[in-house]
Amino acid sequence: DGGITQSPKYLFRKEGQNVTLSCEQNLNHDAMYWYRQDPGQGLRLIYYSQIVNDFQKGDIAEGYSVSREKKESFPLTVTSAQKNPTAFYLCASSTPRYPGGDGYTFGSGTRLTVV
Amino acid sequence: AQTVTQSQPEMSVQEAETVTLSCTYDTSENNYYLFWYKQPPSRQMILVIRQEAYKQQNATENRFSVNFQKAAKSFSLKISDSQLGDTAMYFCAFPKGNNAGNMLTFGGGTRLMVKP
């Protein structure tokens, strides 16, 4: 079955460390997205990519970096510059065509905690 | 700018009762899709229902239905015969616009508690 796999499910980061969250999809979707969700809050867009080797900053990109070397993969690195990284991170994918009746397919998320 | 507003941060309903979650949005586009997503305590985002804007008929999926008022830019979700498993955060979403492809704008969410 096609879907999106995020790993790990839980991740702990020490102060000053960079960590990378994995997101892989086998849906043949061109577009992929990273969102951050804080407790009881909505989704805030970190980065998105609509095609391989291209990506754009979202609303809260500071302290994060991404790459899109393969269509299937869109890893997110949380750098030491991100001062408050503890949050739940969701990856999603979609076909890029507007108006896009399929919406998003979401991964199951990664909970990142700073220790 | 495309915006989505969910004015009810929290709601509760008794099991087997009906509840309506509201969503208003702003767009200059003419044809688009609207979505409701559910996020249960597992935090997996699940698509509940979708509505195509140029269709007059309101979408229905089992106990879930929408009341879509295009002129008023309103897209509410009605849950009938509420079940304990409906307890979740609910997010309304729609595409940002033609130049952004299929990228969705999400509302802030409504936390729904179904009480036994």
mmCIF file of C-alpha atoms in Angstrom:
data_model
loop_
_atom_site.group_PDB
_atom_site.id
_atom_site.type_symbol
_atom_site.label_atom_id
_atom_site.label_comp_id
_atom_site.label_asym_id
_atom_site.label_seq_id
_atom_site.Cartn_x
_atom_site.Cartn_y
_atom_site.Cartn_z
ATOM 1 C CA ASP A 1 0.000 0.000 0.000
ATOM 2 C CA GLY A 2 1.174 3.514 -0.763
ATOM 3 C CA GLY A 3 1.793 5.951 2.008
ATOM 4 C CA ILE A 4 4.178 8.202 3.888
ATOM 5 C CA THR A 5 6.622 6.935 6.476
ATOM 6 C CA GLN A 6 8.102 9.220 9.077
ATOM 7 C CA SER A 7 10.905 8.118 11.351
ATOM 8 C CA PRO A 8 11.708 8.025 14.115
ATOM 9 C CA LYS A 9 8.440 8.260 16.020
ATOM 10 C CA TYR A 10 10.192 9.809 19.018
ATOM 11 C CA LEU A 11 13.453 11.754 18.958
ATOM 12 C CA PHE A 12 15.448 13.357 21.714
ATOM 13 C CA ARG A 13 17.918 16.140 21.050
ATOM 14 C CA LYS A 14 20.569 17.565 23.287
ATOM 15 C CA GLU A 15 21.218 21.267 23.356
ATOM 16 C CA GLY A 16 23.406 22.317 20.416
ATOM 17 C CA GLN A 17 22.813 19.196 18.357
ATOM 18 C CA ASN A 18 21.466 18.959 14.848
ATOM 19 C CA VAL A 19 18.942 16.184 14.244
ATOM 20 C CA THR A 20 17.340 14.926 11.047
ATOM 21 C CA LEU A 21 13.761 13.726 10.685
ATOM 22 C CA SER A 22 13.056 11.321 7.872
ATOM 23 C CA CYS A 23 10.058 11.440 5.513
ATOM 24 C CA GLU A 24 9.629 8.938 2.680
ATOM 25 C CA GLN A 25 6.632 8.480 0.360
ATOM 26 C CA ASN A 26 5.795 5.911 -2.297
ATOM 27 C CA LEU A 27 2.728 7.681 -3.655
ATOM 28 C CA ASN A 28 4.556 9.225 -6.622
ATOM 29 C CA HIS A 29 3.561 12.649 -5.315
ATOM 30 C CA ASP A 30 5.557 15.604 -6.582
ATOM 31 C CA ALA A 31 4.860 17.922 -3.651
ATOM 32 C CA MET A 32 5.991 17.384 -0.060
ATOM 33 C CA TYR A 33 5.609 19.508 3.065
ATOM 34 C CA TRP A 34 6.846 19.815 6.630
ATOM 35 C CA TYR A 35 4.631 21.200 9.388
ATOM 36 C CA ARG A 36 5.259 21.913 13.024
ATOM 37 C CA GLN A 37 2.502 21.459 15.610
ATOM 38 C CA ASP A 38 2.766 22.720 19.178
ATOM 39 C CA PRO A 39 0.450 21.374 21.913
ATOM 40 C CA GLY A 40 -3.167 22.296 21.276
ATOM 41 C CA GLN A 41 -2.221 24.357 18.254
ATOM 42 C CA GLY A 42 -2.706 24.223 14.513
ATOM 43 C CA LEU A 43 -0.196 23.379 11.814
ATOM 44 C CA ARG A 44 2.520 25.804 10.819
ATOM 45 C CA LEU A 45 4.380 25.336 7.542
ATOM 46 C CA ILE A 46 8.157 24.984 7.810
ATOM 47 C CA TYR A 47 9.252 24.094 4.266
ATOM 48 C CA TYR A 48 7.706 22.722 1.125
ATOM 49 C CA SER A 49 8.915 21.272 -2.152
ATOM 50 C CA GLN A 50 6.884 20.969 -5.324
ATOM 51 C CA ILE A 51 9.569 19.295 -7.426
ATOM 52 C CA VAL A 52 12.852 17.461 -6.979
ATOM 53 C CA ASN A 53 15.868 19.695 -6.283
ATOM 54 C CA ASP A 54 13.672 22.641 -5.400
ATOM 55 C CA PHE A 55 12.149 23.754 -2.102
ATOM 56 C CA GLN A 56 10.736 26.904 -0.556
ATOM 57 C CA LYS A 57 10.593 28.369 2.931
ATOM 58 C CA GLY A 58 7.298 28.335 4.725
ATOM 59 C CA ASP A 59 6.148 30.555 7.572
ATOM 60 C CA ILE A 60 8.616 29.357 10.226
ATOM 61 C CA ALA A 61 11.746 28.183 8.355
ATOM 62 C CA GLU A 62 14.341 29.739 10.674
ATOM 63 C CA GLY A 63 16.467 27.088 12.352
ATOM 64 C CA TYR A 64 15.428 24.351 9.919
ATOM 65 C CA SER A 65 16.853 23.006 6.670
ATOM 66 C CA VAL A 66 15.654 20.502 4.062
ATOM 67 C CA SER A 67 16.798 18.735 0.931
ATOM 68 C CA ARG A 68 14.915 17.139 -1.958
ATOM 69 C CA GLU A 69 17.376 14.991 -3.869
ATOM 70 C CA LYS A 70 14.839 12.270 -4.642
ATOM 71 C CA LYS A 71 11.140 12.456 -5.364
ATOM 72 C CA GLU A 72 10.408 9.993 -2.579
ATOM 73 C CA SER A 73 12.363 11.671 0.192
ATOM 74 C CA PHE A 74 12.158 15.028 1.979
ATOM 75 C CA PRO A 75 14.268 15.005 5.180
ATOM 76 C CA LEU A 76 14.075 17.852 7.682
ATOM 77 C CA THR A 77 17.091 18.900 9.762
ATOM 78 C CA VAL A 78 16.461 20.760 12.982
ATOM 79 C CA THR A 79 19.602 22.770 13.588
ATOM 80 C CA SER A 80 21.042 24.188 16.787
ATOM 81 C CA ALA A 81 19.808 27.582 15.604
ATOM 82 C CA GLN A 82 16.240 26.504 16.338
ATOM 83 C CA LYS A 83 15.840 27.714 19.908
ATOM 84 C CA ASN A 84 12.620 25.956 20.776
ATOM 85 C CA PRO A 85 12.460 22.735 18.747
ATOM 86 C CA THR A 86 10.309 20.671 21.092
ATOM 87 C CA ALA A 87 7.178 19.967 19.045
ATOM 88 C CA PHE A 88 5.344 17.436 16.935
ATOM 89 C CA TYR A 89 6.461 17.379 13.280
ATOM 90 C CA LEU A 90 4.224 16.246 10.462
ATOM 91 C CA CYS A 91 5.243 15.456 6.902
ATOM 92 C CA ALA A 92 2.691 15.448 4.082
ATOM 93 C CA SER A 93 2.594 14.954 0.338
ATOM 94 C CA SER A 94 0.215 15.795 -2.488
ATOM 95 C CA THR A 95 -0.121 16.165 -6.191
ATOM 96 C CA PRO A 96 0.824 19.752 -6.961
ATOM 97 C CA ARG A 97 -1.984 20.503 -9.334
ATOM 98 C CA TYR A 98 -4.558 23.092 -8.252
ATOM 99 C CA PRO A 99 -7.343 22.776 -7.131
ATOM 100 C CA GLY A 100 -6.121 19.385 -5.937
ATOM 101 C CA GLY A 101 -9.111 17.397 -4.842
ATOM 102 C CA ASP A 102 -7.056 14.724 -3.121
ATOM 103 C CA GLY A 103 -5.744 17.014 -0.413
ATOM 104 C CA TYR A 104 -2.779 15.807 1.590
ATOM 105 C CA THR A 105 -1.589 12.415 2.683
ATOM 106 C CA PHE A 106 0.084 12.715 6.088
ATOM 107 C CA GLY A 107 2.751 10.714 7.827
ATOM 108 C CA SER A 108 2.269 9.602 11.416
ATOM 109 C CA GLY A 109 4.559 12.299 12.797
ATOM 110 C CA THR A 110 7.731 12.621 14.857
ATOM 111 C CA ARG A 111 7.705 13.957 18.393
ATOM 112 C CA LEU A 112 10.946 15.841 19.062
ATOM 113 C CA THR A 113 11.991 16.664 22.599
ATOM 114 C CA VAL A 114 14.991 18.663 23.743
ATOM 115 C CA VAL A 115 16.693 17.135 26.765
ATOM 116 C CA ALA B 1 -4.408 36.440 1.471
ATOM 117 C CA GLN B 2 -6.074 33.099 1.890
ATOM 118 C CA THR B 3 -7.205 32.577 5.478
ATOM 119 C CA VAL B 4 -9.175 29.962 7.371
ATOM 120 C CA THR B 5 -10.893 30.649 10.696
ATOM 121 C CA GLN B 6 -12.271 28.134 13.140
ATOM 122 C CA SER B 7 -13.987 30.195 15.813
ATOM 123 C CA GLN B 8 -14.606 27.384 18.325
ATOM 124 C CA PRO B 9 -11.358 26.320 20.050
ATOM 125 C CA GLU B 10 -13.155 23.650 22.084
ATOM 126 C CA MET B 11 -16.514 21.922 21.974
ATOM 127 C CA SER B 12 -18.155 19.032 23.741
ATOM 128 C CA VAL B 13 -21.122 16.835 22.891
ATOM 129 C CA GLN B 14 -22.910 13.943 24.505
ATOM 130 C CA GLU B 15 -22.573 10.561 22.880
ATOM 131 C CA ALA B 16 -25.268 9.984 20.210
ATOM 132 C CA GLU B 17 -25.982 13.714 19.910
ATOM 133 C CA THR B 18 -25.227 15.949 16.909
ATOM 134 C CA VAL B 19 -22.571 18.657 16.856
ATOM 135 C CA THR B 20 -21.573 21.250 14.264
ATOM 136 C CA LEU B 21 -18.071 22.674 13.901
ATOM 137 C CA SER B 22 -17.762 25.956 12.071
ATOM 138 C CA CYS B 23 -15.202 27.144 9.546
ATOM 139 C CA THR B 24 -15.030 30.332 7.521
ATOM 140 C CA TYR B 25 -12.469 31.152 4.875
ATOM 141 C CA ASP B 26 -11.447 33.860 2.518
ATOM 142 C CA THR B 27 -10.366 33.347 -1.072
ATOM 143 C CA SER B 28 -10.512 35.073 -4.399
ATOM 144 C CA GLU B 29 -10.454 31.776 -6.289
ATOM 145 C CA ASN B 30 -13.567 30.435 -7.949
ATOM 146 C CA ASN B 31 -13.036 26.698 -7.999
ATOM 147 C CA TYR B 32 -11.355 24.896 -5.136
ATOM 148 C CA TYR B 33 -11.761 22.026 -2.723
ATOM 149 C CA LEU B 34 -12.420 22.285 0.988
ATOM 150 C CA PHE B 35 -11.376 19.658 3.492
ATOM 151 C CA TRP B 36 -11.989 18.594 7.065
ATOM 152 C CA TYR B 37 -9.231 16.615 8.764
ATOM 153 C CA LYS B 38 -9.465 14.771 12.073
ATOM 154 C CA GLN B 39 -6.510 14.348 14.445
ATOM 155 C CA PRO B 40 -7.295 11.844 17.220
ATOM 156 C CA PRO B 41 -5.054 11.399 20.289
ATOM 157 C CA SER B 42 -2.747 9.210 18.157
ATOM 158 C CA ARG B 43 -2.036 12.457 16.228
ATOM 159 C CA GLN B 44 -2.434 10.760 12.842
ATOM 160 C CA MET B 45 -4.174 13.215 10.496
ATOM 161 C CA ILE B 46 -7.165 11.606 8.792
ATOM 162 C CA LEU B 47 -9.214 13.067 5.956
ATOM 163 C CA VAL B 48 -12.856 13.189 7.060
ATOM 164 C CA ILE B 49 -14.631 14.789 4.130
ATOM 165 C CA ARG B 50 -14.031 17.011 1.104
ATOM 166 C CA GLN B 51 -16.230 19.389 -0.870
ATOM 167 C CA GLU B 52 -15.684 20.785 -4.350
ATOM 168 C CA ALA B 53 -16.648 24.452 -4.393
ATOM 169 C CA TYR B 54 -18.603 24.480 -7.618
ATOM 170 C CA LYS B 55 -20.830 21.576 -6.557
ATOM 171 C CA GLN B 56 -24.098 22.754 -5.026
ATOM 172 C CA GLN B 57 -24.752 19.519 -3.191
ATOM 173 C CA ASN B 58 -23.272 19.218 0.270
ATOM 174 C CA ALA B 59 -20.846 16.322 0.724
ATOM 175 C CA THR B 60 -21.760 13.444 3.046
ATOM 176 C CA GLU B 61 -19.658 10.589 4.399
ATOM 177 C CA ASN B 62 -21.673 8.334 6.702
ATOM 178 C CA ARG B 63 -22.250 10.326 9.932
ATOM 179 C CA PHE B 64 -20.275 13.315 8.659
ATOM 180 C CA SER B 65 -21.759 15.987 6.444
ATOM 181 C CA VAL B 66 -20.967 19.554 5.523
ATOM 182 C CA ASN B 67 -23.005 22.707 5.196
ATOM 183 C CA PHE B 68 -21.249 24.601 2.429
ATOM 184 C CA GLN B 69 -22.307 28.193 1.843
ATOM 185 C CA LYS B 70 -20.109 29.470 -0.979
ATOM 186 C CA ALA B 71 -21.351 33.050 -0.989
ATOM 187 C CA ALA B 72 -20.858 33.312 2.764
ATOM 188 C CA LYS B 73 -17.532 31.424 2.534
ATOM 189 C CA SER B 74 -18.647 29.070 5.254
ATOM 190 C CA PHE B 75 -17.877 25.359 5.489
ATOM 191 C CA SER B 76 -19.206 23.728 8.658
ATOM 192 C CA LEU B 77 -18.908 20.068 9.628
ATOM 193 C CA LYS B 78 -21.848 18.241 11.164
ATOM 194 C CA ILE B 79 -21.262 15.032 13.075
ATOM 195 C CA SER B 80 -24.409 13.014 13.709
ATOM 196 C CA ASP B 81 -24.785 10.263 16.295
ATOM 197 C CA SER B 82 -21.491 11.275 17.926
ATOM 198 C CA GLN B 83 -19.307 8.434 19.116
ATOM 199 C CA LEU B 84 -16.516 8.333 21.679
ATOM 200 C CA GLY B 85 -14.070 7.705 18.833
ATOM 201 C CA ASP B 86 -14.946 11.088 17.364
ATOM 202 C CA THR B 87 -13.010 12.754 20.184
ATOM 203 C CA ALA B 88 -10.232 14.581 18.347
ATOM 204 C CA MET B 89 -8.933 17.858 16.985
ATOM 205 C CA TYR B 90 -10.664 18.863 13.768
ATOM 206 C CA PHE B 91 -9.032 21.071 11.155
ATOM 207 C CA CYS B 92 -10.632 22.830 8.222
ATOM 208 C CA ALA B 93 -8.351 23.385 5.190
ATOM 209 C CA PHE B 94 -8.358 24.604 1.620
ATOM 210 C CA PRO B 95 -5.748 25.285 -1.074
ATOM 211 C CA LYS B 96 -3.781 28.505 -0.882
ATOM 212 C CA GLY B 97 -4.420 29.376 -4.485
ATOM 213 C CA ASN B 98 -3.509 28.620 -8.054
ATOM 214 C CA ASN B 99 0.080 29.824 -7.798
ATOM 215 C CA ALA B 100 0.741 27.622 -4.764
ATOM 216 C CA GLY B 101 -0.377 24.402 -6.371
ATOM 217 C CA ASN B 102 -2.187 22.181 -3.936
ATOM 218 C CA MET B 103 -0.647 23.635 -0.763
ATOM 219 C CA LEU B 104 -3.276 23.805 1.970
ATOM 220 C CA THR B 105 -4.064 26.526 4.454
ATOM 221 C CA PHE B 106 -5.289 25.139 7.787
ATOM 222 C CA GLY B 107 -7.502 26.642 10.436
ATOM 223 C CA GLY B 108 -6.396 26.702 14.065
ATOM 224 C CA GLY B 109 -8.469 23.651 14.907
ATOM 225 C CA THR B 110 -11.410 22.760 17.141
ATOM 226 C CA ARG B 111 -10.929 20.292 19.977
ATOM 227 C CA LEU B 112 -14.016 18.081 20.212
ATOM 228 C CA MET B 113 -14.746 16.003 23.290
ATOM 229 C CA VAL B 114 -17.487 13.383 23.082
ATOM 230 C CA LYS B 115 -18.818 12.571 26.537
ATOM 231 C CA PRO B 116 -20.381 9.238 27.501
#
